[in-house]
CSV table of N, CA and C in Angstrom, one decimal:
chain,number,residue,atom,x,y,z
A,1145,UNK,N,57.3,-178.4,81.3
A,1145,UNK,CA,56.2,-178.5,82.3
A,1145,UNK,C,56.0,-177.3,83.2
A,1146,UNK,N,57.1,-176.6,83.6
A,1146,UNK,CA,56.9,-175.5,84.5
A,1146,UNK,C,55.9,-174.5,83.9
A,1147,UNK,N,56.0,-174.2,82.6
A,1147,UNK,CA,55.1,-173.2,81.9
A,1147,UNK,C,53.7,-173.7,82.0
A,1148,UNK,N,53.5,-175.0,81.7
A,1148,UNK,CA,52.1,-175.6,81.7
A,1148,UNK,C,51.6,-175.5,83.1
A,1149,UNK,N,52.4,-175.9,84.1
A,1149,UNK,CA,51.9,-175.8,85.5
A,1149,UNK,C,51.6,-174.4,85.9
A,1150,UNK,N,52.4,-173.4,85.5
A,1150,UNK,CA,52.1,-172.0,85.8
A,1150,UNK,C,50.8,-171.6,85.2
A,1151,UNK,N,50.6,-172.0,83.9
A,1151,UNK,CA,49.4,-171.6,83.2
A,1151,UNK,C,48.2,-172.2,83.8
A,1152,UNK,N,48.2,-173.5,84.2
A,1152,UNK,CA,47.1,-174.1,84.8
A,1152,UNK,C,46.8,-173.5,86.2
A,1153,UNK,N,47.8,-173.2,86.9
A,1153,UNK,CA,47.6,-172.6,88.2
A,1153,UNK,C,47.0,-171.2,88.1
A,1154,UNK,N,47.5,-170.4,87.2
A,1154,UNK,CA,46.9,-169.1,87.0
A,1154,UNK,C,45.4,-169.2,86.5
A,1155,UNK,N,45.1,-170.2,85.7
A,1155,UNK,CA,43.7,-170.4,85.2
A,1155,UNK,C,42.8,-170.8,86.3
A,1156,UNK,N,43.3,-171.7,87.2
A,1156,UNK,CA,42.4,-172.1,88.3
A,1156,UNK,C,42.2,-171.0,89.3
A,1157,UNK,N,43.3,-170.3,89.6
A,1157,UNK,CA,43.1,-169.2,90.6
A,1157,UNK,C,42.3,-168.1,90.0
A,1158,UNK,N,42.5,-167.7,88.7
A,1158,UNK,CA,41.7,-166.7,88.1
A,1158,UNK,C,40.2,-167.1,88.1
A,1159,UNK,N,39.9,-168.3,87.8
A,1159,UNK,CA,38.5,-168.8,87.8
A,1159,UNK,C,37.9,-168.6,89.2
A,1160,UNK,N,38.7,-169.0,90.2
A,1160,UNK,CA,38.1,-168.9,91.6
A,1160,UNK,C,37.9,-167.5,91.9
A,1161,UNK,N,38.9,-166.6,91.7
A,1161,UNK,CA,38.7,-165.2,92.1
A,1161,UNK,C,37.5,-164.6,91.3
A,1162,UNK,N,37.3,-164.9,90.0
A,1162,UNK,CA,36.1,-164.4,89.3
A,1162,UNK,C,34.9,-164.9,89.9
A,1163,UNK,N,34.9,-166.2,90.3
A,1163,UNK,CA,33.8,-166.8,91.0
A,1163,UNK,C,33.5,-166.1,92.3
A,1164,UNK,N,34.5,-165.9,93.0
A,1164,UNK,CA,34.4,-165.2,94.3
A,1164,UNK,C,33.8,-163.8,94.2
A,1165,UNK,N,34.3,-163.1,93.1
A,1165,UNK,CA,33.8,-161.7,92.9
A,1165,UNK,C,32.4,-161.6,92.3
A,1166,UNK,N,31.8,-162.8,92.1
A,1166,UNK,CA,30.5,-162.8,91.5
A,1166,UNK,C,30.4,-162.5,90.0
A,1167,UNK,N,31.5,-162.9,89.4
A,1167,UNK,CA,31.6,-162.6,87.9
A,1167,UNK,C,30.5,-163.4,87.2
A,1168,UNK,N,30.5,-163.3,85.9
A,1168,UNK,CA,29.5,-164.0,85.1
A,1168,UNK,C,29.4,-165.5,85.6
A,1169,UNK,N,28.2,-165.9,85.7
A,1169,UNK,CA,28.0,-167.3,86.2
A,1169,UNK,C,28.4,-168.3,85.2
A,1170,UNK,N,29.6,-168.4,84.9
A,1170,UNK,CA,30.1,-169.4,83.9
A,1170,UNK,C,30.4,-170.7,84.6
A,1171,UNK,N,30.2,-171.8,83.9
A,1171,UNK,CA,30.6,-173.0,84.6
A,1171,UNK,C,32.1,-173.1,84.8
A,1172,UNK,N,32.5,-173.9,85.7
A,1172,UNK,CA,34.0,-174.0,85.9
A,1172,UNK,C,34.6,-174.6,84.7
A,1173,UNK,N,35.8,-174.2,84.3
A,1173,UNK,CA,36.4,-174.7,83.1
A,1173,UNK,C,36.9,-176.2,83.2
A,1174,UNK,N,37.0,-176.7,84.4
A,1174,UNK,CA,37.5,-178.1,84.5
A,1174,UNK,C,36.9,-178.7,85.8
A,1175,UNK,N,37.1,-180.0,86.0
A,1175,UNK,CA,36.7,-180.6,87.2
A,1175,UNK,C,37.5,-180.2,88.4
A,1176,UNK,N,38.8,-179.8,88.1
A,1176,UNK,CA,39.6,-179.3,89.2
A,1176,UNK,C,39.2,-177.9,89.6
A,1177,UNK,N,38.8,-177.1,88.7
A,1177,UNK,CA,38.2,-175.7,89.0
A,1177,UNK,C,37.0,-175.9,89.8
A,1178,UNK,N,36.1,-176.8,89.4
A,1178,UNK,CA,34.9,-177.1,90.2
A,1178,UNK,C,35.2,-177.5,91.6
A,1179,UNK,N,36.2,-178.3,91.8
A,1179,UNK,CA,36.6,-178.8,93.1
A,1179,UNK,C,37.1,-177.6,93.9
A,1180,UNK,N,38.0,-176.8,93.3
A,1180,UNK,CA,38.6,-175.7,94.0
A,1180,UNK,C,37.5,-174.7,94.4
A,1181,UNK,N,36.5,-174.4,93.6
A,1181,UNK,CA,35.4,-173.6,94.0
A,1181,UNK,C,34.6,-174.2,95.2
A,1182,UNK,N,34.3,-175.5,95.1
A,1182,UNK,CA,33.5,-176.1,96.1
A,1182,UNK,C,34.3,-176.1,97.5
A,1183,UNK,N,35.5,-176.5,97.4
A,1183,UNK,CA,36.3,-176.7,98.7
A,1183,UNK,C,36.6,-175.3,99.3
A,1184,UNK,N,36.9,-174.3,98.4
A,1184,UNK,CA,37.2,-173.0,98.9
A,1184,UNK,C,35.9,-172.3,99.5
A,1185,UNK,N,34.8,-172.5,98.8
A,1185,UNK,CA,33.5,-172.0,99.3
A,1185,UNK,C,33.2,-172.6,100.7
A,1186,UNK,N,33.5,-173.9,100.8
A,1186,UNK,CA,33.2,-174.5,102.1
A,1186,UNK,C,34.1,-174.0,103.2
A,1187,UNK,N,35.4,-173.8,102.9
A,1187,UNK,CA,36.3,-173.2,104.0
A,1187,UNK,C,35.8,-171.8,104.3
A,1188,UNK,N,35.5,-171.0,103.3
A,1188,UNK,CA,35.0,-169.7,103.5
A,1188,UNK,C,33.8,-169.6,104.3
A,1189,UNK,N,32.8,-170.5,104.0
A,1189,UNK,CA,31.6,-170.5,104.8
A,1189,UNK,C,31.8,-170.9,106.2
A,1190,UNK,N,32.7,-171.8,106.5
A,1190,UNK,CA,33.0,-172.2,107.9
A,1190,UNK,C,33.8,-171.1,108.6
A,1191,UNK,N,34.6,-170.3,107.9
A,1191,UNK,CA,35.5,-169.3,108.5
A,1191,UNK,C,35.2,-167.9,108.0
A,1192,UNK,N,33.9,-167.6,107.7
A,1192,UNK,CA,33.5,-166.4,107.0
A,1192,UNK,C,34.0,-165.2,107.9
A,1193,UNK,N,33.7,-165.2,109.2
A,1193,UNK,CA,34.0,-164.1,110.0
A,1193,UNK,C,35.6,-163.8,110.1
A,1194,UNK,N,36.3,-164.9,110.1
A,1194,UNK,CA,37.8,-164.8,110.1
A,1194,UNK,C,38.2,-164.1,108.8
A,1195,UNK,N,37.8,-164.6,107.7
A,1195,UNK,CA,38.3,-164.0,106.4
A,1195,UNK,C,37.7,-162.5,106.3
A,1196,UNK,N,36.5,-162.3,106.7
A,1196,UNK,CA,36.0,-160.9,106.6
A,1196,UNK,C,36.8,-160.0,107.5
A,1197,UNK,N,37.2,-160.4,108.7
A,1197,UNK,CA,38.0,-159.6,109.6
A,1197,UNK,C,39.4,-159.4,109.0
A,1198,UNK,N,40.0,-160.5,108.4
A,1198,UNK,CA,41.3,-160.4,107.9
A,1198,UNK,C,41.4,-159.4,106.7
A,1199,UNK,N,40.3,-159.2,106.0
A,1199,UNK,CA,40.2,-158.3,104.9
A,1199,UNK,C,39.4,-157.0,105.2
A,1200,UNK,N,39.2,-156.7,106.4
A,1200,UNK,CA,38.4,-155.5,106.8
A,1200,UNK,C,39.1,-154.3,106.4
A,1201,UNK,N,38.4,-153.2,106.4
A,1201,UNK,CA,39.0,-151.9,106.0
A,1201,UNK,C,40.2,-151.6,106.8
A,1202,UNK,N,40.2,-151.9,108.1
A,1202,UNK,CA,41.4,-151.6,108.9
A,1202,UNK,C,42.6,-152.5,108.6
A,1203,UNK,N,42.3,-153.7,108.2
A,1203,UNK,CA,43.4,-154.6,107.9
A,1203,UNK,C,43.8,-154.6,106.4
A,1204,UNK,N,43.0,-153.9,105.6
A,1204,UNK,CA,43.3,-154.0,104.1
A,1204,UNK,C,44.5,-153.1,103.8
A,1205,UNK,N,45.4,-153.6,103.0
A,1205,UNK,CA,46.5,-152.8,102.6
A,1205,UNK,C,46.1,-151.9,101.4
A,1206,UNK,N,47.0,-151.0,101.1
A,1206,UNK,CA,46.8,-150.2,99.9
A,1206,UNK,C,46.7,-151.1,98.7
A,1207,UNK,N,45.9,-150.8,97.7
A,1207,UNK,CA,45.8,-151.8,96.5
A,1207,UNK,C,47.1,-152.2,96.0
A,1208,UNK,N,48.1,-151.4,95.8
A,1208,UNK,CA,49.4,-151.7,95.3
A,1208,UNK,C,50.2,-152.7,96.2
A,1209,UNK,N,49.8,-152.8,97.4
A,1209,UNK,CA,50.6,-153.6,98.4
A,1209,UNK,C,49.9,-155.0,98.6
A,1210,UNK,N,48.7,-155.2,98.0
A,1210,UNK,CA,48.0,-156.4,98.3
A,1210,UNK,C,48.7,-157.7,97.9
A,1211,UNK,N,49.3,-157.6,96.7
A,1211,UNK,CA,50.0,-158.8,96.3
A,1211,UNK,C,51.2,-159.2,97.2
A,1212,UNK,N,51.9,-158.1,97.6
A,1212,UNK,CA,53.0,-158.3,98.5
A,1212,UNK,C,52.6,-158.9,99.9
A,1213,UNK,N,51.4,-158.4,100.4
A,1213,UNK,CA,50.8,-159.0,101.6
A,1213,UNK,C,50.5,-160.5,101.4
A,1214,UNK,N,49.9,-160.8,100.3
A,1214,UNK,CA,49.6,-162.2,100.0
A,1214,UNK,C,50.8,-163.1,100.0
A,1215,UNK,N,51.9,-162.5,99.4
A,1215,UNK,CA,53.2,-163.3,99.4
A,1215,UNK,C,53.7,-163.5,100.8
A,1216,UNK,N,53.6,-162.5,101.6
A,1216,UNK,CA,54.1,-162.6,103.0
A,1216,UNK,C,53.3,-163.6,103.8
A,1217,UNK,N,51.9,-163.6,103.5
A,1217,UNK,CA,51.1,-164.5,104.2
A,1217,UNK,C,51.4,-166.0,103.8
A,1218,UNK,N,51.6,-166.2,102.5
A,1218,UNK,CA,52.0,-167.5,102.0
A,1218,UNK,C,53.3,-168.0,102.6
A,1219,UNK,N,54.3,-167.2,102.6
A,1219,UNK,CA,55.6,-167.5,103.2
A,1219,UNK,C,55.4,-167.9,104.7
A,1220,UNK,N,54.7,-167.0,105.4
A,1220,UNK,CA,54.5,-167.3,106.9
A,1220,UNK,C,53.7,-168.5,107.1
A,1221,UNK,N,52.6,-168.8,106.4
A,1221,UNK,CA,51.9,-170.0,106.6
A,1221,UNK,C,52.7,-171.2,106.4
A,1222,UNK,N,53.5,-171.2,105.3
A,1222,UNK,CA,54.4,-172.4,105.1
A,1222,UNK,C,55.5,-172.5,106.2
A,1223,UNK,N,56.0,-171.4,106.6
A,1223,UNK,CA,57.1,-171.4,107.7
A,1223,UNK,C,56.5,-172.0,109.0
A,1224,UNK,N,55.2,-171.9,109.2
A,1224,UNK,CA,54.7,-172.4,110.4
A,1224,UNK,C,54.2,-173.8,110.4
A,1225,UNK,N,54.5,-174.6,109.4
A,1225,UNK,CA,54.1,-176.0,109.4
A,1225,UNK,C,54.1,-176.6,108.0
A,1226,UNK,N,54.7,-176.0,107.1
A,1226,UNK,CA,54.8,-176.6,105.8
A,1226,UNK,C,53.5,-176.4,104.9
A,1227,UNK,N,53.6,-176.8,103.7
A,1227,UNK,CA,52.5,-176.6,102.8
A,1227,UNK,C,51.7,-177.9,102.7
A,1228,UNK,N,50.4,-177.7,102.6
A,1228,UNK,CA,49.5,-178.9,102.3
A,1228,UNK,C,48.3,-178.3,101.6
A,1229,UNK,N,47.5,-179.2,101.1
A,1229,UNK,CA,46.4,-178.8,100.3
A,1229,UNK,C,45.4,-177.9,101.0
A,1230,UNK,N,45.2,-178.1,102.3
A,1230,UNK,CA,44.3,-177.2,103.1
A,1230,UNK,C,44.9,-175.8,103.2
A,1231,UNK,N,46.2,-175.7,103.3
A,1231,UNK,CA,46.8,-174.4,103.4
A,1231,UNK,C,46.7,-173.7,102.0
A,1232,UNK,N,46.9,-174.5,101.0
A,1232,UNK,CA,46.7,-173.9,99.6
A,1232,UNK,C,45.3,-173.3,99.5
A,1233,UNK,N,44.3,-174.1,99.9
A,1233,UNK,CA,42.9,-173.6,99.8
A,1233,UNK,C,42.7,-172.4,100.7
A,1234,UNK,N,43.3,-172.3,101.9
A,1234,UNK,CA,43.2,-171.2,102.7
A,1234,UNK,C,43.8,-169.9,102.0
A,1235,UNK,N,45.0,-170.1,101.4
A,1235,UNK,CA,45.6,-169.0,100.6
A,1235,UNK,C,44.7,-168.5,99.5
A,1236,UNK,N,44.1,-169.5,98.8
A,1236,UNK,CA,43.2,-169.1,97.7
A,1236,UNK,C,42.0,-168.3,98.2
A,1237,UNK,N,41.4,-168.8,99.3
A,1237,UNK,CA,40.3,-168.1,99.9
A,1237,UNK,C,40.7,-166.7,100.4
A,1238,UNK,N,41.9,-166.6,101.0
A,1238,UNK,CA,42.4,-165.3,101.4
A,1238,UNK,C,42.5,-164.4,100.2
A,1239,UNK,N,43.1,-164.9,99.1
A,1239,UNK,CA,43.3,-164.1,97.9
A,1239,UNK,C,41.9,-163.6,97.4
A,1240,UNK,N,40.9,-164.5,97.4
A,1240,UNK,CA,39.6,-164.2,96.9
A,1240,UNK,C,39.0,-163.1,97.7
A,1241,UNK,N,39.1,-163.2,99.0
A,1241,UNK,CA,38.5,-162.2,100.0
A,1241,UNK,C,39.3,-160.9,99.8
A,1242,UNK,N,40.6,-160.9,99.7
A,1242,UNK,CA,41.3,-159.7,99.5
A,1242,UNK,C,40.9,-159.0,98.2
A,1243,UNK,N,40.7,-159.8,97.1
A,1243,UNK,CA,40.3,-159.2,95.8
A,1243,UNK,C,38.9,-158.6,96.0
A,1244,UNK,N,38.0,-159.3,96.7
A,1244,UNK,CA,36.6,-158.8,96.9
A,1244,UNK,C,36.7,-157.5,97.8
A,1245,UNK,N,37.5,-157.4,98.8
A,1245,UNK,CA,37.6,-156.2,99.6
A,1245,UNK,C,38.2,-155.1,98.8
A,1246,UNK,N,39.2,-155.3,98.0
A,1246,UNK,CA,39.7,-154.3,97.1
A,1246,UNK,C,38.7,-153.8,96.1
A,1247,UNK,N,37.9,-154.7,95.6
A,1247,UNK,CA,36.9,-154.3,94.6
A,1247,UNK,C,35.8,-153.4,95.3
A,1248,UNK,N,35.5,-153.8,96.5
A,1248,UNK,CA,34.5,-153.0,97.3
A,1248,UNK,C,35.1,-151.6,97.6
A,1249,UNK,N,36.4,-151.5,97.8
A,1249,UNK,CA,37.0,-150.2,98.0
A,1249,UNK,C,37.2,-149.4,96.8
A,1250,UNK,N,36.9,-150.0,95.6
A,1250,UNK,CA,37.0,-149.2,94.4
A,1250,UNK,C,38.2,-149.6,93.6
A,1251,UNK,N,38.9,-150.7,93.9
A,1251,UNK,CA,40.1,-151.1,93.2
A,1251,UNK,C,39.9,-152.5,92.6
A,1252,UNK,N,38.9,-152.7,91.7
A,1252,UNK,CA,38.7,-154.0,91.2
A,1252,UNK,C,39.8,-154.6,90.3
A,1253,UNK,N,40.6,-153.7,89.7
A,1253,UNK,CA,41.6,-154.2,88.8
A,1253,UNK,C,42.8,-154.8,89.4
A,1254,UNK,N,42.8,-154.9,90.7
A,1254,UNK,CA,44.0,-155.5,91.4
A,1254,UNK,C,43.8,-157.0,91.6
A,1255,UNK,N,42.7,-157.6,91.2
A,1255,UNK,CA,42.6,-159.0,91.4
A,1255,UNK,C,43.5,-159.8,90.5
A,1256,UNK,N,43.8,-159.3,89.3
A,1256,UNK,CA,44.8,-160.0,88.5
A,1256,UNK,C,46.2,-160.1,89.1
A,1257,UNK,N,46.6,-159.0,89.8
A,1257,UNK,CA,47.9,-159.0,90.5
A,1257,UNK,C,47.9,-160.0,91.6
A,1258,UNK,N,46.8,-160.2,92.3
A,1258,UNK,CA,46.7,-161.2,93.3
A,1258,UNK,C,46.8,-162.6,92.7
A,1259,UNK,N,46.1,-162.9,91.6
A,1259,UNK,CA,46.2,-164.2,91.0
A,1259,UNK,C,47.6,-164.4,90.5
A,1260,UNK,N,48.2,-163.5,89.9
A,1260,UNK,CA,49.6,-163.6,89.4
A,1260,UNK,C,50.6,-163.9,90.6
A,1261,UNK,N,50.4,-163.2,91.7
A,1261,UNK,CA,51.3,-163.4,92.8
A,1261,UNK,C,51.2,-164.8,93.4
A,1262,UNK,N,49.9,-165.2,93.6
A,1262,UNK,CA,49.7,-166.6,94.1
A,1262,UNK,C,50.1,-167.7,93.1
A,1263,UNK,N,49.9,-167.4,91.9
A,1263,UNK,CA,50.3,-168.4,90.8
A,1263,UNK,C,51.8,-168.5,90.8
A,1264,UNK,N,52.5,-167.4,90.9
A,1264,UNK,CA,54.0,-167.4,90.9
A,1264,UNK,C,54.5,-168.2,92.2
A,1265,UNK,N,53.9,-167.9,93.3
A,1265,UNK,CA,54.3,-168.6,94.5
A,1265,UNK,C,54.1,-170.1,94.4
A,1266,UNK,N,52.9,-170.5,94.0
A,1266,UNK,CA,52.6,-172.0,93.9
A,1266,UNK,C,53.4,-172.7,92.8
A,1267,UNK,N,53.3,-172.1,91.6
A,1267,UNK,CA,53.8,-172.8,90.4
A,1267,UNK,C,55.3,-172.6,90.2
A,1268,UNK,N,55.9,-171.6,90.8
A,1268,UNK,CA,57.3,-171.4,90.6
A,1268,UNK,C,58.1,-171.6,91.9
A,1269,UNK,N,57.8,-170.9,92.9
A,1269,UNK,CA,58.5,-171.0,94.2
A,1269,UNK,C,58.3,-172.4,94.8
A,1270,UNK,N,57.1,-172.9,94.7
A,1270,UNK,CA,56.7,-174.2,95.4
A,1270,UNK,C,56.4,-175.3,94.3
A,1271,UNK,N,56.9,-175.1,93.2
A,1271,UNK,CA,56.7,-176.1,92.1
A,1271,UNK,C,57.1,-177.5,92.5
A,1272,UNK,N,58.2,-177.7,93.2
A,1272,UNK,CA,58.6,-179.0,93.6
A,1272,UNK,C,57.6,-179.7,94.5
A,1273,UNK,N,57.0,-178.9,95.4
A,1273,UNK,CA,56.0,-179.4,96.3
A,1273,UNK,C,54.8,-179.8,95.5
A,1274,UNK,N,54.3,-178.9,94.6
A,1274,UNK,CA,53.1,-179.1,93.8
A,1274,UNK,C,53.3,-180.3,93.0
A,1275,UNK,N,54.4,-180.5,92.3
A,1275,UNK,CA,54.6,-181.7,91.5
A,1275,UNK,C,54.7,-183.0,92.3
A,1276,UNK,N,55.4,-182.9,93.5
A,1276,UNK,CA,55.5,-184.1,94.3
A,1276,UNK,C,54.1,-184.5,94.9
A,1277,UNK,N,53.1,-183.6,94.9
A,1277,UNK,CA,51.8,-184.0,95.3
A,1277,UNK,C,50.8,-184.1,94.2
A,1278,UNK,N,51.3,-184.4,93.0
A,1278,UNK,CA,50.5,-184.7,91.9
A,1278,UNK,C,49.9,-183.6,91.1
A,1279,UNK,N,50.5,-182.4,91.4
A,1279,UNK,CA,50.0,-181.2,90.7
A,1279,UNK,C,48.5,-181.0,91.0
A,1280,UNK,N,47.8,-180.3,90.1
A,1280,UNK,CA,46.4,-180.0,90.3
A,1280,UNK,C,45.5,-181.3,90.2
A,1281,UNK,N,46.0,-182.3,89.5
A,1281,UNK,CA,45.3,-183.6,89.5
A,1281,UNK,C,45.4,-184.2,90.9
A,1282,UNK,N,46.5,-184.0,91.6
A,1282,UNK,CA,46.6,-184.5,93.0
A,1282,UNK,C,45.6,-183.8,93.9
A,1283,UNK,N,45.5,-182.5,93.7
A,1283,UNK,CA,44.5,-181.7,94.4
A,1283,UNK,C,43.1,-182.2,94.2
A,1284,UNK,N,42.7,-182.4,92.9
A,1284,UNK,CA,41.4,-183.0,92.6
A,1284,UNK,C,41.2,-184.3,93.3
A,1285,UNK,N,42.2,-185.2,93.2
A,1285,UNK,CA,42.0,-186.5,93.8
A,1285,UNK,C,42.0,-186.5,95.4
A,1286,UNK,N,42.7,-185.5,95.9
A,1286,UNK,CA,42.8,-185.4,97.4
A,1286,UNK,C,41.4,-185.0,97.9
A,1287,UNK,N,40.7,-184.2,97.2
A,1287,UNK,CA,39.3,-183.7,97.7
A,1287,UNK,C,38.2,-184.5,97.0
A,1288,UNK,N,38.5,-185.5,96.2
A,1288,UNK,CA,37.4,-186.3,95.6
A,1288,UNK,C,37.7,-187.8,95.7
A,1289,UNK,N,37.6,-188.3,96.9
A,1289,UNK,CA,37.8,-189.7,97.1
A,1289,UNK,C,36.7,-190.5,96.5
A,1290,UNK,N,37.1,-191.3,95.6
A,1290,UNK,CA,36.1,-192.2,94.9
A,1290,UNK,C,35.7,-193.3,95.7
A,1291,UNK,N,34.4,-193.7,95.6
A,1291,UNK,CA,33.9,-194.8,96.3
A,1291,UNK,C,33.1,-194.4,97.6
A,1292,UNK,N,33.2,-193.1,97.9
A,1292,UNK,CA,32.4,-192.6,99.1
A,1292,UNK,C,31.1,-192.1,98.7
A,1293,UNK,N,30.1,-192.2,99.6
A,1293,UNK,CA,28.9,-191.6,99.3
A,1293,UNK,C,29.0,-190.1,99.6
A,1294,UNK,N,28.1,-189.3,99.1
A,1294,UNK,CA,28.2,-187.8,99.2
A,1294,UNK,C,28.3,-187.3,100.6
A,1295,UNK,N,27.6,-187.9,101.6
A,1295,UNK,CA,27.7,-187.4,103.0
A,1295,UNK,C,29.1,-187.7,103.5
A,1296,UNK,N,29.6,-188.9,103.3
A,1296,UNK,CA,31.0,-189.2,103.8
A,1296,UNK,C,32.0,-188.4,103.1
A,1297,UNK,N,31.9,-188.1,101.8
A,1297,UNK,CA,32.8,-187.3,101.1
A,1297,UNK,C,32.8,-185.9,101.6
A,1298,UNK,N,31.6,-185.3,101.9
A,1298,UNK,CA,31.6,-183.9,102.4
A,1298,UNK,C,32.2,-183.9,103.8
A,1299,UNK,N,32.0,-184.9,104.6
A,1299,UNK,CA,32.6,-184.9,105.9
A,1299,UNK,C,34.1,-185.0,105.8
A,1300,UNK,N,34.6,-185.9,104.9
A,1300,UNK,CA,36.0,-186.0,104.7
A,1300,UNK,C,36.6,-184.7,104.2
A,1301,UNK,N,35.9,-184.0,103.3
A,1301,UNK,CA,36.4,-182.8,102.8
A,1301,UNK,C,36.5,-181.8,103.9
A,1302,UNK,N,35.4,-181.7,104.7
A,1302,UNK,CA,35.4,-180.7,105.8
A,1302,UNK,C,36.6,-181.0,106.8
A,1303,UNK,N,36.7,-182.2,107.2
A,1303,UNK,CA,37.8,-182.6,108.1
A,1303,UNK,C,39.2,-182.3,107.5
A,1304,UNK,N,39.4,-182.6,106.3
A,1304,UNK,CA,40.7,-182.4,105.6
A,1304,UNK,C,41.0,-180.9,105.6
A,1305,UNK,N,40.0,-180.1,105.2
A,1305,UNK,CA,40.2,-178.7,105.1
A,1305,UNK,C,40.6,-178.1,106.4
A,1306,UNK,N,39.8,-178.4,107.4
A,1306,UNK,CA,40.0,-177.8,108.7
A,1306,UNK,C,41.3,-178.3,109.4
A,1307,UNK,N,41.6,-179.6,109.2
A,1307,UNK,CA,42.8,-180.1,109.8
A,1307,UNK,C,44.0,-179.4,109.1
A,1308,UNK,N,44.0,-179.3,107.8
A,1308,UNK,CA,45.1,-178.8,107.1
A,1308,UNK,C,45.3,-177.3,107.1
A,1309,UNK,N,44.1,-176.6,107.1
A,1309,UNK,CA,44.2,-175.2,107.1
A,1309,UNK,C,44.2,-174.5,108.5
A,1310,UNK,N,43.7,-175.2,109.5
A,1310,UNK,CA,43.5,-174.6,110.8
A,1310,UNK,C,44.7,-173.9,111.3
A,1311,UNK,N,45.8,-174.6,111.4
A,1311,UNK,CA,47.0,-174.0,111.9
A,1311,UNK,C,47.5,-172.8,111.1
A,1312,UNK,N,47.3,-172.9,109.8
A,1312,UNK,CA,47.7,-171.8,108.9
A,1312,UNK,C,46.8,-170.6,109.1
A,1313,UNK,N,45.6,-170.8,109.5
A,1313,UNK,CA,44.7,-169.6,109.7
A,1313,UNK,C,45.2,-168.9,111.0
A,1314,UNK,N,45.7,-169.6,112.0
A,1314,UNK,CA,46.2,-169.0,113.2
A,1314,UNK,C,47.5,-168.1,112.8
A,1315,UNK,N,48.3,-168.7,111.9
A,1315,UNK,CA,49.5,-167.9,111.5
A,1315,UNK,C,49.1,-166.7,110.7
A,1316,UNK,N,48.1,-166.8,109.8
A,1316,UNK,CA,47.6,-165.7,109.1
A,1316,UNK,C,47.1,-164.6,110.0
A,1317,UNK,N,46.3,-165.0,111.0
A,1317,UNK,CA,45.8,-164.0,111.9
A,1317,UNK,C,47.0,-163.3,112.6
A,1318,UNK,N,48.0,-164.0,113.0
A,1318,UNK,CA,49.1,-163.4,113.7
A,1318,UNK,C,49.9,-162.4,112.8
A,1319,UNK,N,50.1,-162.8,111.5
A,1319,UNK,CA,50.8,-162.0,110.6
A,1319,UNK,C,50.0,-160.7,110.3
A,1320,UNK,N,48.7,-160.8,110.2
A,1320,UNK,CA,47.9,-159.6,110.0
A,1320,UNK,C,47.9,-158.7,111.2
A,1321,UNK,N,48.0,-159.2,112.4
A,1321,UNK,CA,48.0,-158.3,113.6
A,1321,UNK,C,49.3,-157.6,113.7
A,1322,UNK,N,50.5,-158.3,113.3
A,1322,UNK,CA,51.8,-157.7,113.5
A,1322,UNK,C,52.2,-156.8,112.4
A,1323,UNK,N,51.5,-156.8,111.3
A,1323,UNK,CA,52.0,-156.0,110.1
A,1323,UNK,C,51.7,-154.6,110.3
């Protein structure tokens, strides 16, 4: 199972990063990928200025250091309050913004390293947490409560993202300032 979880994680993250980079308008490869795109897009739209500033030219690492920065951010966010689905989404959005900023800087080939770094963190280092929370099926179900109408579901998603990711964003900001 560890190999399958790693592969699924890399596929989902790779799909999101390609989506974020404006790659070919391919449909998401799964319902979980569609959910990740939707939830990540919502968090990014709510916190666009934050993510833009976090990945500004002044804050942007050298391309070869981006994956290491993503790893430090993931470790710091978890240290400041544990892992949850909202923080996972915040990490995915940060990775997507980092990939986009590097591409704008002329280093588009570093997105794969970011995907690999985050996939390794989630599916290997935090595999026990991911499995305990139902894996990516758990993610899908967390953000797709059945029986709710669309307006209630969108409100629930917004509240869940912001409650779960909010504190992590503060930690991310602190880490970026002190590095």
